[in-house]
CSV table of C-alpha atoms and ligand atoms in Angstrom, one decimal:
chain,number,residue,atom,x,y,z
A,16,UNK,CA,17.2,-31.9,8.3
A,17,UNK,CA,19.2,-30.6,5.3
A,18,UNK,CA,17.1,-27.6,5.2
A,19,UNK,CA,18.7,-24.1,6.3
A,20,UNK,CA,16.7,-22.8,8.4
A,21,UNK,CA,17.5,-26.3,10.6
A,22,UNK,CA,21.2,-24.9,11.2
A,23,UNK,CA,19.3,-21.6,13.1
A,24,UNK,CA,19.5,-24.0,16.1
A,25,UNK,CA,23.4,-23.9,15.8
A,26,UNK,CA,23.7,-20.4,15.6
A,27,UNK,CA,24.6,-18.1,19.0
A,28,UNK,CA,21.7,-17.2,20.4
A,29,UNK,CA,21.6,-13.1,19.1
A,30,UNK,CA,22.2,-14.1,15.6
A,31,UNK,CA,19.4,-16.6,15.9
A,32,UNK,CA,17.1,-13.9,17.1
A,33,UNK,CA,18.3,-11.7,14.4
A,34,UNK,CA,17.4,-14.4,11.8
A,35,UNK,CA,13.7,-15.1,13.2
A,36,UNK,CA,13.2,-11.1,12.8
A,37,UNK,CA,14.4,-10.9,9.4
A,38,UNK,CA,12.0,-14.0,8.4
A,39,UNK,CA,9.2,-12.2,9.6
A,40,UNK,CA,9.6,-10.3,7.4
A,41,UNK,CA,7.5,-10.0,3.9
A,42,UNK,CA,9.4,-12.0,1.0
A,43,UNK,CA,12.3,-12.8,2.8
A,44,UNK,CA,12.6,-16.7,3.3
A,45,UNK,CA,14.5,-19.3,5.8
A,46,UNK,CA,17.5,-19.0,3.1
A,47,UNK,CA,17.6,-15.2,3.0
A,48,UNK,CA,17.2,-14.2,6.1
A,49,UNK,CA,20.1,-16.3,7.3
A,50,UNK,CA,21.9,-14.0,3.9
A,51,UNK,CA,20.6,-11.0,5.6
A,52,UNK,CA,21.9,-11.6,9.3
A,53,UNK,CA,25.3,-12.5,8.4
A,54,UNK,CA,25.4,-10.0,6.3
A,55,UNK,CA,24.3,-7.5,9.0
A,56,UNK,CA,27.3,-9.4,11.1
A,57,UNK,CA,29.9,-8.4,8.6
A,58,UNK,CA,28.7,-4.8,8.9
A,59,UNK,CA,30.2,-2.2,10.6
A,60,UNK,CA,28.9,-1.0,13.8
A,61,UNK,CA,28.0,2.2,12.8
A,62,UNK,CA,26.6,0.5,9.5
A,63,UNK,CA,24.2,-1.5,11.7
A,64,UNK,CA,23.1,1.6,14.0
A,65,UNK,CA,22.2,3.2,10.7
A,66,UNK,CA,19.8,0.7,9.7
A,67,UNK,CA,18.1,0.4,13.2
A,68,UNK,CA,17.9,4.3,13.5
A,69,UNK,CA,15.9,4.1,9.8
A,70,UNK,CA,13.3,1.5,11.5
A,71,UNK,CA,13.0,3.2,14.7
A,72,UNK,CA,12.7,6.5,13.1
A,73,UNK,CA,9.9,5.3,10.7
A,74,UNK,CA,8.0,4.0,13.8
A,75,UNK,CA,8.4,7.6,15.4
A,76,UNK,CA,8.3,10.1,12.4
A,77,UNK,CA,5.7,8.6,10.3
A,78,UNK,CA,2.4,8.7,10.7
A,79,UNK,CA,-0.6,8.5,9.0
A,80,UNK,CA,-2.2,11.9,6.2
A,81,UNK,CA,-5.1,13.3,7.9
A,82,UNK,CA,-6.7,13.7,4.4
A,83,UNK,CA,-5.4,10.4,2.3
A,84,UNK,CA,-4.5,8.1,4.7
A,85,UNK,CA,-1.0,7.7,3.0
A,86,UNK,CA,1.9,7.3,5.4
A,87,UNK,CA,3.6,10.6,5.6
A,88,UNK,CA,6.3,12.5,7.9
A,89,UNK,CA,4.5,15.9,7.4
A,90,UNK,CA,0.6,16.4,7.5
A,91,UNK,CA,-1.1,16.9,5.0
A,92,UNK,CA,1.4,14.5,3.3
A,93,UNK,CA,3.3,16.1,0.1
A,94,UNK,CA,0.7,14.6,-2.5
A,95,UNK,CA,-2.2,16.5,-0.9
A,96,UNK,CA,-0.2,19.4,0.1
A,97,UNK,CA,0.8,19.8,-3.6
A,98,UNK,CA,-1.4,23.1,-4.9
A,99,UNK,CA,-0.6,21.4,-9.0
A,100,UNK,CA,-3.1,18.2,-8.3
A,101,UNK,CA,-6.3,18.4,-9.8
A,102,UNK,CA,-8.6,18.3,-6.0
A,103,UNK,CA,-11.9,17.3,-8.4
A,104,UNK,CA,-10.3,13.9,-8.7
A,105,UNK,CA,-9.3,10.9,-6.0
A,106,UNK,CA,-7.8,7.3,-6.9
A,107,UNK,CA,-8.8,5.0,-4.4
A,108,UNK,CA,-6.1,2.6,-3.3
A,109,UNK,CA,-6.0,-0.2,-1.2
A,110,UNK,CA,-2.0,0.1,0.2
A,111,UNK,CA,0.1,2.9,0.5
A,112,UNK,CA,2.7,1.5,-2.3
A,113,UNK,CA,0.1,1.3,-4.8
A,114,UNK,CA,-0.1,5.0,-4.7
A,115,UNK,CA,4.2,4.6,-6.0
A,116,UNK,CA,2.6,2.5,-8.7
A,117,UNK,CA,0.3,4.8,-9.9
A,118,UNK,CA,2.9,7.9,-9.7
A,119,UNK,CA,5.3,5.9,-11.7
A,120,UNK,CA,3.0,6.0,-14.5
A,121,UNK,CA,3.1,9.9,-14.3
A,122,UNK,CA,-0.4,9.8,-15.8
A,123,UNK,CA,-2.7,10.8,-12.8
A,124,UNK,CA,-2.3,14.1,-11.7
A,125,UNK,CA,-5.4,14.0,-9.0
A,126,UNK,CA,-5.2,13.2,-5.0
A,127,UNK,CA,-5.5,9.7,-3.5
A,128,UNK,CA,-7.1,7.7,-0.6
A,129,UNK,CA,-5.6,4.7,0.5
A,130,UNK,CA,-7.8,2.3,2.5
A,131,UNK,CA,-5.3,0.4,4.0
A,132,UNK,CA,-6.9,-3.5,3.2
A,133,UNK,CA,-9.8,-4.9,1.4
A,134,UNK,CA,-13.0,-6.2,2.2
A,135,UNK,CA,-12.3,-10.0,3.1
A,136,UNK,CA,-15.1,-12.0,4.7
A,137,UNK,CA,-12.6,-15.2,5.1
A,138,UNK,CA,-10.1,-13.0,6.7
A,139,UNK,CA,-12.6,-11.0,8.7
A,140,UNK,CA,-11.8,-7.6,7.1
A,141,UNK,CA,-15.3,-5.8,6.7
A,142,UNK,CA,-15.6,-1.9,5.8
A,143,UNK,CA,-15.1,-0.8,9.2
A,144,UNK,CA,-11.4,-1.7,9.4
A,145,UNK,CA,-11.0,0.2,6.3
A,146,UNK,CA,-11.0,3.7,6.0
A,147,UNK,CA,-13.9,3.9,4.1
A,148,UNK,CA,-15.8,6.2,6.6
A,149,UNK,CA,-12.6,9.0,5.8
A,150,UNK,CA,-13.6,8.9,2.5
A,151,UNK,CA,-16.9,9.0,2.7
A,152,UNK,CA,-16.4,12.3,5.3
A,153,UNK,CA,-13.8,14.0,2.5
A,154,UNK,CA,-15.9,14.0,0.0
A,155,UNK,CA,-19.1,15.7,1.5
A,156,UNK,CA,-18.2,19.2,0.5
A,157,UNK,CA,-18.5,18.7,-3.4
A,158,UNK,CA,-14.8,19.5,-4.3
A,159,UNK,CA,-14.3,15.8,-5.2
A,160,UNK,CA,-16.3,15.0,-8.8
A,161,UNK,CA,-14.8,11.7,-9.5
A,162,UNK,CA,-13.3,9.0,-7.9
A,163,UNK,CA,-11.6,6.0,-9.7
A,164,UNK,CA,-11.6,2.6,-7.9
A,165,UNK,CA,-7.7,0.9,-8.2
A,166,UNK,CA,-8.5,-1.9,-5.5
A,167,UNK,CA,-6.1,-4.7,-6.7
A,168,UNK,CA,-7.9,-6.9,-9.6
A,169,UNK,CA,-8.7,-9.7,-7.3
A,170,UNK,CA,-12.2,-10.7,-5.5
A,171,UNK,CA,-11.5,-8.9,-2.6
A,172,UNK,CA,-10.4,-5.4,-4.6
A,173,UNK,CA,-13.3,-6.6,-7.0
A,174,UNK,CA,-15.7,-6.2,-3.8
A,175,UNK,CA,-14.6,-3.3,-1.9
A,176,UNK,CA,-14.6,-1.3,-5.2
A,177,UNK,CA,-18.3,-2.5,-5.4
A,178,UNK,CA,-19.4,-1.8,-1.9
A,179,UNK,CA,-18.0,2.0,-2.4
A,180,UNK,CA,-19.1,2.7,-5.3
A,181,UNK,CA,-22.5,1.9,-3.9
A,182,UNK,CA,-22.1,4.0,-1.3
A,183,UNK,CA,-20.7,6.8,-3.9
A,184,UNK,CA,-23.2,6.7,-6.4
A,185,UNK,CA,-26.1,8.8,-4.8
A,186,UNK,CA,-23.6,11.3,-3.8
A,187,UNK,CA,-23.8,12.6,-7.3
A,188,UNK,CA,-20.3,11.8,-8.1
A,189,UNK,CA,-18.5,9.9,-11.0
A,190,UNK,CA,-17.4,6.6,-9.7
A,191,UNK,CA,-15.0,4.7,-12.1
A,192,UNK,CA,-13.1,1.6,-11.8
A,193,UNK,CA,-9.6,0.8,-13.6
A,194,UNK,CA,-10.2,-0.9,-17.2
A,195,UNK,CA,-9.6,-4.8,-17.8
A,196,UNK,CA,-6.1,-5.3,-18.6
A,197,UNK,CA,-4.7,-5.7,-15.5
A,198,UNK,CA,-4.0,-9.6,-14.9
A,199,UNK,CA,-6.4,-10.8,-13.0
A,200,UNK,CA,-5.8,-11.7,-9.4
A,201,UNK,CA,-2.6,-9.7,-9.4
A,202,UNK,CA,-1.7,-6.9,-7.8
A,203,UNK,CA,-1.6,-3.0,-8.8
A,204,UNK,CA,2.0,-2.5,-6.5
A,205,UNK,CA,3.6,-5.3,-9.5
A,206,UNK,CA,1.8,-4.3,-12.7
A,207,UNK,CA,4.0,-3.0,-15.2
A,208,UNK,CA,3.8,0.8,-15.5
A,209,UNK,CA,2.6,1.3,-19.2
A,210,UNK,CA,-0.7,-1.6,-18.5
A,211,UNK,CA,-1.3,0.6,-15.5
A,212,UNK,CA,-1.0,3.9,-17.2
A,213,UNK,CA,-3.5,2.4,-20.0
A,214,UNK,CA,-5.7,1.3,-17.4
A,215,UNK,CA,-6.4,4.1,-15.9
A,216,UNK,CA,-6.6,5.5,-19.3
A,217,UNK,CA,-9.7,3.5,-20.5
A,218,UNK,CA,-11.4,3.7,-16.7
A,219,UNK,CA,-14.6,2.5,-16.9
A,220,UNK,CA,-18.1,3.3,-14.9
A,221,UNK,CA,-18.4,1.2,-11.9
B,316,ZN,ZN1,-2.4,13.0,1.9
């Protein structure tokens, strides 16, 4: 009972709202959610407004590119709008923040496609709830000569990048996947920029 999420019960009603929200939250635990919400209680009001106008707004103003599939206020988004990235080349990613990974390594200079997931029979992801078919649609007119598979190095980035690149192959086109190098089972968004960069370096044929 000496856990601190048990003292959530105690707390008025709102602020114990305001906890359960934060702790929905990706990476933030019992502990820091409580943090968070009397943190957000100290704040001013104007403070607090700010931060709920930033999460509406999000919800309103962003939607998704039309050609990449990254989340984006203007469409095209600024990456594909961008007349210095080389078109003949896409990176295939699975989340939008693995696009931030691969930018930080200032190494790739070509346009993305995020697919928003991975194939994952035990979580009942197949290739339809990806967007696998927009891909498959942006690269019929031939501008698009290669495209590198960065699905995370894990089973289910390990099988997605397979069943595309099967799909890829008798298009004609290049299909590479990121070297070895990346720890296995991790994920692109946390590797460290300079494996990344050498990674996509040494891609290899799928
Ligand atoms: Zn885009």
């Amino acid at each position: 009972m000496n856990e601190p999420w048990s003292f959530q019960g105690r707390a008025a009603a709102p602020v114990a709202r305001l906890i359960e929200e934060l702790h929905r939250l990706p990476g933030v635990g019992p502990k820091g959610a409580q943090r968070l919400a009397y943190h957000l209680l100290r704040a001013t009001k104007e403070e607090a407004q700010a931060l709920a106008e930033a999460i509406l707004d999000v919800k309103e103003r962003i939607t998704l590119c039309s050609v990449c599939q990254n989340v984006t206020d203007v469409d095209p988004c600024v990456i594909c709008a961008d007349p210095g990235r080389d078109r003949s080349l896409v990176c295939v990613v699975e989340e939008p923040l693995d696009i931030l990974a691969v930018e930080r390594t200032r190494g790739f200079h070509g346009l993305y496609h995020v697919l928003h997931g991975s194939i994952s029979p035990m979580e009942g992801v197949g290739p339809e709830q990806l967007k696998v078919r927009e891909l498959l649609e942006r690269l019929r007119d031939g501008v698009v000569k290669e495209v590198i598979m960065a699905t995370n190095p894990n089973l289910e980035g390990e099988a997605t990048a397979m069943y595309i690149g099967r799909y890829l192959q008798p298009l004609g086109l290049r299909v590479t996947r990121l070297a070895r190098g990346l720890p296995v089972g991790g994920d692109i968004e946390y590797a460290d920029d300079q494996t990344l960069a050498r990674a996509l370096e040494n891609r290899q044929e799928l």
